[in-house]
Coordinates of C-alpha atoms in Angstrom, one line a residue:
X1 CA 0.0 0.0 0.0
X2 CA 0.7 3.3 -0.6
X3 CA 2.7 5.5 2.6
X4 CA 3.3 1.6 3.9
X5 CA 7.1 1.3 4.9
X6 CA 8.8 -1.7 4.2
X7 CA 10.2 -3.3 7.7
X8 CA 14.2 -3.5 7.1
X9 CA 16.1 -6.6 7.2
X10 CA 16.9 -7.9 10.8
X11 CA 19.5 -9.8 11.9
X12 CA 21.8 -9.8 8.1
X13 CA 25.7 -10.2 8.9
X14 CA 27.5 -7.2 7.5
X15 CA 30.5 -8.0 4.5
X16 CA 33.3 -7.2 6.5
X17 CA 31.7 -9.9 9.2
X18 CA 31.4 -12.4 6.4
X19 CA 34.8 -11.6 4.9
X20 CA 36.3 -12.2 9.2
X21 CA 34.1 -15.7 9.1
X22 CA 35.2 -16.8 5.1
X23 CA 39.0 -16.3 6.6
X24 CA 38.4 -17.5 10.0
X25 CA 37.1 -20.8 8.1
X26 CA 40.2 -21.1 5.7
X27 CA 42.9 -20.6 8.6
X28 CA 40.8 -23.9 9.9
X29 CA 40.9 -25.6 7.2
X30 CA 44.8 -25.1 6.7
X31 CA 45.4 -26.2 10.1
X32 CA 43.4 -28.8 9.5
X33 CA 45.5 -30.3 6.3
X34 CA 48.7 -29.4 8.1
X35 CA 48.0 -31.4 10.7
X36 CA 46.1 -34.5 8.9
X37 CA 49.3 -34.8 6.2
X38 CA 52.2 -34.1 9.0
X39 CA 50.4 -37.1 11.4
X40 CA 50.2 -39.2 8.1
X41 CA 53.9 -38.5 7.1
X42 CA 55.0 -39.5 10.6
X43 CA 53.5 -42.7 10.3
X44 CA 55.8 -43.6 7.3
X45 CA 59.5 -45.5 7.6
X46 CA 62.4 -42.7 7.7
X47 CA 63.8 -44.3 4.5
X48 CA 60.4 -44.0 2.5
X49 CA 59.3 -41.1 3.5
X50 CA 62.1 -38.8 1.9
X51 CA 61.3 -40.7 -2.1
X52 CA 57.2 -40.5 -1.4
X53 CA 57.7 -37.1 0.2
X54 CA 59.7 -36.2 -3.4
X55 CA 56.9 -38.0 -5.3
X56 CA 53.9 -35.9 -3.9
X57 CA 56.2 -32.8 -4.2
X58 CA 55.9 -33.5 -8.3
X59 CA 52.4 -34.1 -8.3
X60 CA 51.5 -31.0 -6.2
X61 CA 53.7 -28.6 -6.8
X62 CA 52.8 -27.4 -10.1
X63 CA 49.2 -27.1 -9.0
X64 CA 50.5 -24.6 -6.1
X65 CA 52.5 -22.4 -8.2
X66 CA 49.8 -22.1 -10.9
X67 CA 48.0 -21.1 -7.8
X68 CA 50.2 -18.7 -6.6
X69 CA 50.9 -17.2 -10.1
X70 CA 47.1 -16.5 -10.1
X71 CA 47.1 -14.8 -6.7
X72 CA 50.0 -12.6 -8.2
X73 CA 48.4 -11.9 -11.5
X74 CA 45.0 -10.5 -9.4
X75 CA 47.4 -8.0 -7.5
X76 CA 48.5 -6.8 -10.7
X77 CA 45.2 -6.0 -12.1
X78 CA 44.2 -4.5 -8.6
X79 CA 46.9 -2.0 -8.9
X80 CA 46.6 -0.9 -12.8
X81 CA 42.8 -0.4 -11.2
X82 CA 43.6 1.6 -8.5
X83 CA 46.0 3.9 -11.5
X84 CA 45.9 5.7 -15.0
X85 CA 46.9 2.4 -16.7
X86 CA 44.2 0.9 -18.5
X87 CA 44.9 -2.7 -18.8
X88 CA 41.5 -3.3 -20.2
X89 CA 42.6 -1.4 -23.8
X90 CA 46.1 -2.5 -23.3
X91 CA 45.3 -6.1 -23.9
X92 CA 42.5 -5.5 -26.3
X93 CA 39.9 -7.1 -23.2
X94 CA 35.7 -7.5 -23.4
X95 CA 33.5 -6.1 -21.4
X96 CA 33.0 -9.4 -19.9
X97 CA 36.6 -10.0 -18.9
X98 CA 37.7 -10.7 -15.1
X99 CA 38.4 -8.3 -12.4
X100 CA 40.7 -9.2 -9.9
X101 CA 38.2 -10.2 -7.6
X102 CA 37.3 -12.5 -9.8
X103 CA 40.9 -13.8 -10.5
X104 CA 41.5 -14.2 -6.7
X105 CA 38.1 -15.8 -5.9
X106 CA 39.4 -18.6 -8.8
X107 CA 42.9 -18.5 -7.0
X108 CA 40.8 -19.0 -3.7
X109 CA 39.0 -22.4 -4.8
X110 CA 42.7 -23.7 -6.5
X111 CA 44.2 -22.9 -2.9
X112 CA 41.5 -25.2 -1.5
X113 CA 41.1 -27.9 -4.0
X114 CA 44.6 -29.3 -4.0
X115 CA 45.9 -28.8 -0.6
X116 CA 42.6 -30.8 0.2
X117 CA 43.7 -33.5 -2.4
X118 CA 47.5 -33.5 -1.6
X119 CA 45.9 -34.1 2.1
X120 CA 43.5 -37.5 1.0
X121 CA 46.6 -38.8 -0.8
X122 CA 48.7 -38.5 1.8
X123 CA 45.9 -39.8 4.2
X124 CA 45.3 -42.7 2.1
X125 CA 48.7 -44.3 1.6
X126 CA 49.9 -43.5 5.0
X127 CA 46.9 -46.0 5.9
X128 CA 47.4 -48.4 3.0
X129 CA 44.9 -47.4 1.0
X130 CA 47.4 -47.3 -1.9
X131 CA 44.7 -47.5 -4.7
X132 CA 42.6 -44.9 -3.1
X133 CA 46.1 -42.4 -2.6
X134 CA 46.7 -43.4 -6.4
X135 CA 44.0 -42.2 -7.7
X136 CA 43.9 -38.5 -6.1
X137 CA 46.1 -36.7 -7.8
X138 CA 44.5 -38.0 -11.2
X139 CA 40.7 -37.4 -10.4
X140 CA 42.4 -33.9 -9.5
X141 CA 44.1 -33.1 -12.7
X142 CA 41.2 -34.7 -14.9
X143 CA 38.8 -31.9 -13.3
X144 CA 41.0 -28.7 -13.6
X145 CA 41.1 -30.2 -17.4
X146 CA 37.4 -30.8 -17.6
X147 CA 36.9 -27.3 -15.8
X148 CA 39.5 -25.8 -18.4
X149 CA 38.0 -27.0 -21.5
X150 CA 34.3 -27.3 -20.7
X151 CA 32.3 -25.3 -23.5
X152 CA 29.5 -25.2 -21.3
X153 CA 28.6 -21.2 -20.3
X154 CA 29.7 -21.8 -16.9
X155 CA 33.3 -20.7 -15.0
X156 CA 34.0 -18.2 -16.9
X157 CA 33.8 -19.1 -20.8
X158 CA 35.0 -16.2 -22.5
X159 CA 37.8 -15.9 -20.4
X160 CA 38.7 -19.6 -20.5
X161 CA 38.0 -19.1 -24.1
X162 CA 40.3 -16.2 -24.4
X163 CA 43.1 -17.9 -22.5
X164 CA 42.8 -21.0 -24.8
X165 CA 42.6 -19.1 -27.6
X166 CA 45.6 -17.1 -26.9
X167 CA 47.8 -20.5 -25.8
X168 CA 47.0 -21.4 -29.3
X169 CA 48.4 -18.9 -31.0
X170 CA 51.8 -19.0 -28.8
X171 CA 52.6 -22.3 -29.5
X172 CA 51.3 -21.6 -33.3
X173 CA 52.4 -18.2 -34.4
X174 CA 50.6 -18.0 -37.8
X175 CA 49.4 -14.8 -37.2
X176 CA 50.8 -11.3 -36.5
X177 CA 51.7 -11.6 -33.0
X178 CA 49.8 -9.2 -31.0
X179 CA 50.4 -7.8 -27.1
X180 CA 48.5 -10.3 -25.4
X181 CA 50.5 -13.1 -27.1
X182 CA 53.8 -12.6 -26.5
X183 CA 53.1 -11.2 -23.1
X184 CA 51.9 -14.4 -22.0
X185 CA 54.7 -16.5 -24.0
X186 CA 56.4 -14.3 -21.4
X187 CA 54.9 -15.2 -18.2
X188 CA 55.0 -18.6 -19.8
X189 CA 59.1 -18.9 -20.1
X190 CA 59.0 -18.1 -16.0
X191 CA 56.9 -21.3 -15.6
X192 CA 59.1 -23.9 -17.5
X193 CA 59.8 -25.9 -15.0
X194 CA 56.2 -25.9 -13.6
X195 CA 55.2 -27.0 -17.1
X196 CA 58.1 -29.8 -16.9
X197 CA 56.8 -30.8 -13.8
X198 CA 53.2 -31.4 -15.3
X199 CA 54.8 -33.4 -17.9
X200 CA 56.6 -35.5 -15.8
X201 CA 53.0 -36.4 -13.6
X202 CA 50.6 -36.8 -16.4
X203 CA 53.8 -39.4 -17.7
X204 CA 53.7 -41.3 -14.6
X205 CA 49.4 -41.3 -14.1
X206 CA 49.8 -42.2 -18.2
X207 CA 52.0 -45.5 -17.5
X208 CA 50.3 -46.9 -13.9
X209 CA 53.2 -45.0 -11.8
X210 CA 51.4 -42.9 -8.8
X211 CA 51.9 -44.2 -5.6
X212 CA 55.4 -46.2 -6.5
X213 CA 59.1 -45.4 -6.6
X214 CA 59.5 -46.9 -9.7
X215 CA 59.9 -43.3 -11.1
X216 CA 62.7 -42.8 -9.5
X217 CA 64.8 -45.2 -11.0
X218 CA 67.4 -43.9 -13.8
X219 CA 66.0 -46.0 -16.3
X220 CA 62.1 -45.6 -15.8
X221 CA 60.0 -44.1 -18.4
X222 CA 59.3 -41.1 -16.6
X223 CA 62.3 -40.7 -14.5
X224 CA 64.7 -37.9 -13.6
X225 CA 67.1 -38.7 -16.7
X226 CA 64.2 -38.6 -19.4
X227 CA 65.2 -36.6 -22.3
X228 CA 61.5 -34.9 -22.1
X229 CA 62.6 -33.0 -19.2
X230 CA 65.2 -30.8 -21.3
X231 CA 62.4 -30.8 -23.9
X232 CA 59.5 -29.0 -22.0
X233 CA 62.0 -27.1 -20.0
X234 CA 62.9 -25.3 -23.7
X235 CA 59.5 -25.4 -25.1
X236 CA 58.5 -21.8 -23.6
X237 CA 61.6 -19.9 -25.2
X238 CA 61.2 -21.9 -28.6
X239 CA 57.4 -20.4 -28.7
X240 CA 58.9 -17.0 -27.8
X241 CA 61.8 -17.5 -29.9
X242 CA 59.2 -18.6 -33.0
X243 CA 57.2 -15.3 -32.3
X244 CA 59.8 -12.9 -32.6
X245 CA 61.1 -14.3 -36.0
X246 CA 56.9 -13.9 -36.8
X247 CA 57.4 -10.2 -36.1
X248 CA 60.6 -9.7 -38.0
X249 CA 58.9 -11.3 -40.9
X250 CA 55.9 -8.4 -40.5
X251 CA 57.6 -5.6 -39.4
X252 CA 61.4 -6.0 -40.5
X253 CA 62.6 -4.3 -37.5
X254 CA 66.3 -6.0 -36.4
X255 CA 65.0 -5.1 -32.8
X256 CA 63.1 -8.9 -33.1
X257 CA 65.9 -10.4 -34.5
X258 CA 67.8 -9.5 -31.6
X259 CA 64.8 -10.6 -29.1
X260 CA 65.1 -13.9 -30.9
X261 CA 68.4 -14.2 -30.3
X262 CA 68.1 -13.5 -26.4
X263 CA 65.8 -16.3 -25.9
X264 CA 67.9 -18.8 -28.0
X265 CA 70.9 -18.2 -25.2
X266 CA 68.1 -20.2 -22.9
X267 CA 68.4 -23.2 -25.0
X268 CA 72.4 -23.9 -23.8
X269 CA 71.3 -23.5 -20.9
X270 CA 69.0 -26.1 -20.2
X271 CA 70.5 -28.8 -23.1
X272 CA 73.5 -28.6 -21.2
X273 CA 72.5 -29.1 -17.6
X274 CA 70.6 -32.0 -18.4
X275 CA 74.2 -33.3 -20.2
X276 CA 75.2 -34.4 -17.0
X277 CA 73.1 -37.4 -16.0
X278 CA 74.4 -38.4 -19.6
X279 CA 78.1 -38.0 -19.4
X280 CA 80.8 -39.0 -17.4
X281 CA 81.9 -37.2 -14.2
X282 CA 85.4 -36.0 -15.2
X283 CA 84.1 -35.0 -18.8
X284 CA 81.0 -33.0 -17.1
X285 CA 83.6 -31.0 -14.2
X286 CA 86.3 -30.1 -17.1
X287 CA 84.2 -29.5 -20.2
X288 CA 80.5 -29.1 -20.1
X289 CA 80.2 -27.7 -16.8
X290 CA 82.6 -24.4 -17.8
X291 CA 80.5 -24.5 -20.8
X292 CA 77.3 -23.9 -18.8
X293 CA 78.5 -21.4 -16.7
X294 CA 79.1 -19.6 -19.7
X295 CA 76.2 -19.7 -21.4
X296 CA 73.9 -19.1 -18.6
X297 CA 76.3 -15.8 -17.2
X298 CA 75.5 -14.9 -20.9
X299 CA 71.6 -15.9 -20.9
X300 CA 71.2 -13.8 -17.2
X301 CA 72.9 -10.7 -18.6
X302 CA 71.4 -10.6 -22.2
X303 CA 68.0 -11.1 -20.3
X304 CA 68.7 -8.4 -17.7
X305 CA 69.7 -6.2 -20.4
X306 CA 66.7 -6.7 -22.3
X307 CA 64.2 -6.1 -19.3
X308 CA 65.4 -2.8 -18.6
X309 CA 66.2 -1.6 -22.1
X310 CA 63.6 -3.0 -23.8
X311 CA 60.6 -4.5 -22.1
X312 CA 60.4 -1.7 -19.5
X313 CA 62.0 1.0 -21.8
X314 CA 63.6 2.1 -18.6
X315 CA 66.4 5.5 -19.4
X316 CA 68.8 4.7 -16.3
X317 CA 70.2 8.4 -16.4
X318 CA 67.3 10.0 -16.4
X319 CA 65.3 8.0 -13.8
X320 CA 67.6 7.1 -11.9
X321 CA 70.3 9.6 -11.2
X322 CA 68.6 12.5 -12.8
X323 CA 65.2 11.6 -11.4
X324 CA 64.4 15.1 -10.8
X325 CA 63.7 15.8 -14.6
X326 CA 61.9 13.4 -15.5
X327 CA 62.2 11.8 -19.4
X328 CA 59.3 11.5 -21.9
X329 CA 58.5 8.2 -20.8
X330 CA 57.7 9.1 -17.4
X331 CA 56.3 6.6 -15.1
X332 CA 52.3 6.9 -13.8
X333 CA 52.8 4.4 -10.8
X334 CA 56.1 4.5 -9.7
X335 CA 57.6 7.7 -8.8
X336 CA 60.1 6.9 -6.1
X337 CA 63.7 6.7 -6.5
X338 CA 64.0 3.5 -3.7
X339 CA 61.3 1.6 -6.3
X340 CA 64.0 1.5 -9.3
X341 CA 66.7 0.6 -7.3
X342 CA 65.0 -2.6 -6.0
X343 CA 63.6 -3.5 -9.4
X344 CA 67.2 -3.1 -10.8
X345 CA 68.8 -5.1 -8.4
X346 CA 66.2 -7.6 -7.5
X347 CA 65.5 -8.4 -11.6
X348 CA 69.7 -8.9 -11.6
X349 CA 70.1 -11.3 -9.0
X350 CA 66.8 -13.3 -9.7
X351 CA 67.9 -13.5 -13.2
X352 CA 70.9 -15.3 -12.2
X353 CA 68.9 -17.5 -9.4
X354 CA 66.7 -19.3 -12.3
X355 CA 69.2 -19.8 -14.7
X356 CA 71.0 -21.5 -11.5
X357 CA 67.6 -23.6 -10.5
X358 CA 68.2 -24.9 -14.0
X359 CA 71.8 -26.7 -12.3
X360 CA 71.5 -30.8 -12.5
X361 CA 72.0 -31.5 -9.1
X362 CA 69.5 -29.3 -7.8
X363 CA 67.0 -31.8 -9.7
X364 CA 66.5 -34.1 -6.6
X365 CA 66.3 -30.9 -4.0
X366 CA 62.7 -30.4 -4.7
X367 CA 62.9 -27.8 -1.2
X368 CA 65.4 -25.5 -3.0
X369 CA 63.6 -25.7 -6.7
X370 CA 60.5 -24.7 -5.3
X371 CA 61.9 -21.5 -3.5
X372 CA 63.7 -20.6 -6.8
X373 CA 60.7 -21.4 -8.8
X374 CA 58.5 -19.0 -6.7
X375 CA 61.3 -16.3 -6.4
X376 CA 61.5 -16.5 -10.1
X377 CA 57.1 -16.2 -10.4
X378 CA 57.8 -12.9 -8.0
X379 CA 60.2 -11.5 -10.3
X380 CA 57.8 -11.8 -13.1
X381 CA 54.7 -10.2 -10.9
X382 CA 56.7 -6.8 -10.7
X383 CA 57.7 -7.5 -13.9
X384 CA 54.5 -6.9 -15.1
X385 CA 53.6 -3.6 -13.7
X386 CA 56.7 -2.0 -15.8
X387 CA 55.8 -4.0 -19.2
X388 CA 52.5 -3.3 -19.2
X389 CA 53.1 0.4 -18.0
X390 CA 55.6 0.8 -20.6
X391 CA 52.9 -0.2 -23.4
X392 CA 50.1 2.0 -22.0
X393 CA 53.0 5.1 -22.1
X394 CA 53.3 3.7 -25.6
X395 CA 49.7 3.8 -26.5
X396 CA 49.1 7.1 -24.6
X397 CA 52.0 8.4 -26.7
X398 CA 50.9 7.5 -30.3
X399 CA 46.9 8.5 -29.5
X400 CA 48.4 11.7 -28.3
X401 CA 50.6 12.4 -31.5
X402 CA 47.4 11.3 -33.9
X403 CA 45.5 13.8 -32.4
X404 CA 48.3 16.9 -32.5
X405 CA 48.7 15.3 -36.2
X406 CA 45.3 15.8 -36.5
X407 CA 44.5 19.4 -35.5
X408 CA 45.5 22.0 -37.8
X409 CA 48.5 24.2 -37.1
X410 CA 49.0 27.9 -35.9
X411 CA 50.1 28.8 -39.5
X412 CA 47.3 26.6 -41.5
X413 CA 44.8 28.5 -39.4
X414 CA 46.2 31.7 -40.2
X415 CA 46.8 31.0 -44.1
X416 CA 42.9 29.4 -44.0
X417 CA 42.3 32.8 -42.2
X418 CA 43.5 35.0 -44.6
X419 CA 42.1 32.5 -47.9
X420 CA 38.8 33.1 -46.4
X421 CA 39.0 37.3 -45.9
X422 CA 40.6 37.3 -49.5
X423 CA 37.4 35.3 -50.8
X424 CA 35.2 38.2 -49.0
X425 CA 36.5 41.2 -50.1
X426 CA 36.6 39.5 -53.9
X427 CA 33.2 39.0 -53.6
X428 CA 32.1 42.5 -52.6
X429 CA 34.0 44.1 -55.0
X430 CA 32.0 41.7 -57.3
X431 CA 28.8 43.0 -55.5
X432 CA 30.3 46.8 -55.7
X433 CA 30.5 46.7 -59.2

């Protein structure tokens, strides 16, 4: 009725209450895992549990630095929100694409998903359910596939669609090669060895392996001297490497050429390292082991080179040492000195940390890989915010000189000016006479 108020809610928690409860929940549930899969490892044999300990670690792993890649990627897009960047235009987005609330609310259900798994198989085999324990990691990996691909308008199908799309046309580059591709070809090259560790699973749920140690034998199908390891582990840079002779071939700049050449230095790198489960001691300490030293001092710097110079288009001088005037390419989120100085030197000596990660004998320390790996995904997520920066300055740039280009000058007005009063006084001298 008419001048009848409507009785308010009663009793409705607030967000911020719900947000307290939603964390309260997960800090349970963490504890909970941690102390379900410590209590199960404890109940293993002290010689056992260091190989099955390795084992999950390859199965698991992956998963939780996809995860934490995500996570990362959602910060980025929360700061370019909260400044003048527009990502949005920079990577050609819909309307329809995800915020980062949406990215971390999909890095939120990963983060639950496979510690919860990691815990059952654990669980499982600790209790001799070794069938059960098998069969976890696989029903695991078969969803995240089935959720990946499903062409069902549900998780997010344009953006699934989108990512799929653009994987595509990395490992195909029959196309000009636009932002979004290479940038991700990018972020790609920083996950090598997560891919080479999702090779190395899917092998061992392909041939009847979870749950053994048979893996871990030299000659096993899927153990640590397979020649696929090298082979994924170079995979990224090749796509990279194929994309920049795509963009010499459209735009005949030597800048790609050179590009090209800074992610073939990778290859060395990794052929070489993986050399020494397949030569002999002496030979690998007096020939090949100089030889990778080499190349990956040479791969750290050429890449380090090419970040600042390049990718971030970063003038030292001028915003560094001369920060108080400023060049044309001046930044929109960064403006303290301290920032550059940590980017510089942090990109340097993480640089140098991956291409070390990518040692042979650090294969079986899966503790130490994992720290590099993740040092290496944060020196990508600041990464990031100077490439993409960089492009928007780019973009911002060329709109800005198509509209000066555009707009007539002080002396075409003045010559159109004077046209037009010549025109007038013609005509009434036409009228006059």
């Amino acid at each position: 009725m008419k001048g009848a108020s409507v009785p308010a809610v009663v009793g409705m928690p607030s967000p911020l209450f719900l947000w307290r409860f939603k964390a309260i929940l997960f800090l349970l549930w963490g504890l909970c895992c941690c102390k379900i899969g410590w209590d199960s490892v404890m109940r293993m044999s002290a010689d056992l549990r260091d190989l099955f300990l390795y084992e999950v670690f390859l199965y698991y792993n992956p998963l939780f630095l996809v995860a934490l890649m995500i996570w990362l990627w959602g910060v980025n897009l929360w700061v370019f929100a909260q400044s003048s960047v527009n990502y949005v235009k920079v990577f050609d987005l819909a309307q329809t694409h995800l915020s980062h609330r949406e990215i971390w609310r999909c890095a939120t259900w990963l983060t639950l998903i496979v510690p919860t798994s990691m815990t059952a198989y654990l669980y499982l085999y600790s209790h001799g359910e070794v069938s059960l324990a098998a069969s976890q990691p696989v029903l695991l990996y078969a969803i995240l596939l089935i959720v990946l691909l499903s062409p069902f308008d549900m998780f997010y199908l344009s953006s699934r669609f989108y990512f799929l799309r653009t994987m595509l046309r990395i490992v195909l580059p029959l196309q000009a090669i636009t932002f979004p591709d290479f940038f991700l070809a990018d972020i790609f090259t920083s996950m090598s060895k997560v891919f080479s560790d999702l090779e190395r699973s899917v092998c061992r749920m392909v041939n009847r392996q979870v749950a053994t140690i048979a893996w871990f034998e030299a000659d096993s199908i899927c153990g640590s001297h397979s020649i696929a390891i090298p082979l994924v582990l170079v995979l990224p840079y090749l796509c990279r490497f194929f994309q920049c002779i795509r963009q010499y071939k459209d735009t005949k700049e030597k800048s790609c050429l050179l590009n090209a050449l800074k992610y073939s230095t990778a290859v060395p790198v990794i052929f070489l390292s993986a050399l020494k489960y397949h030569v002999f001691p002496d030979q690998w300490v007096s020939f090949y082991r100089p030889l990778w030293l080499i190349s990956g001092v040479i791969n750290s710097l050429y890449s380090f080179y090419w970040d600042i110079k390049r990718d971030w288009d970063l003038s030292i001088l001028t915003r560094i040492f001369m920060f108080k005037s400023p060049s044309t390419w001046t930044s929109l989120l960064y403006g303290r000195n301290w920032v550059y100085y940590w980017v510089l030197g942090s990109n340097l000596v993480l640089r140098c940390t991956w291409t070390y990660k990518l040692s042979a004998h650090l294969r079986h320390n899966y503790l130490t890989v994992f720290a590099i790996t993740a040092l290496e995904m944060l020196r990508r997520f600041q990464w990031v915010f100077f490439r993409v920066e960089n492009e928007w300055n780019k973009m911002t740039a060329k709109q800005n000189f198509e509209m000066s280009s555009d707009m007539p000058s002080e002396s075409d007005r003045l010559l159109e000016s004077s046209s037009h009063t010549g025109s007038e006084g013609q005509g009434y001298t036409t009228v006059g006479l």
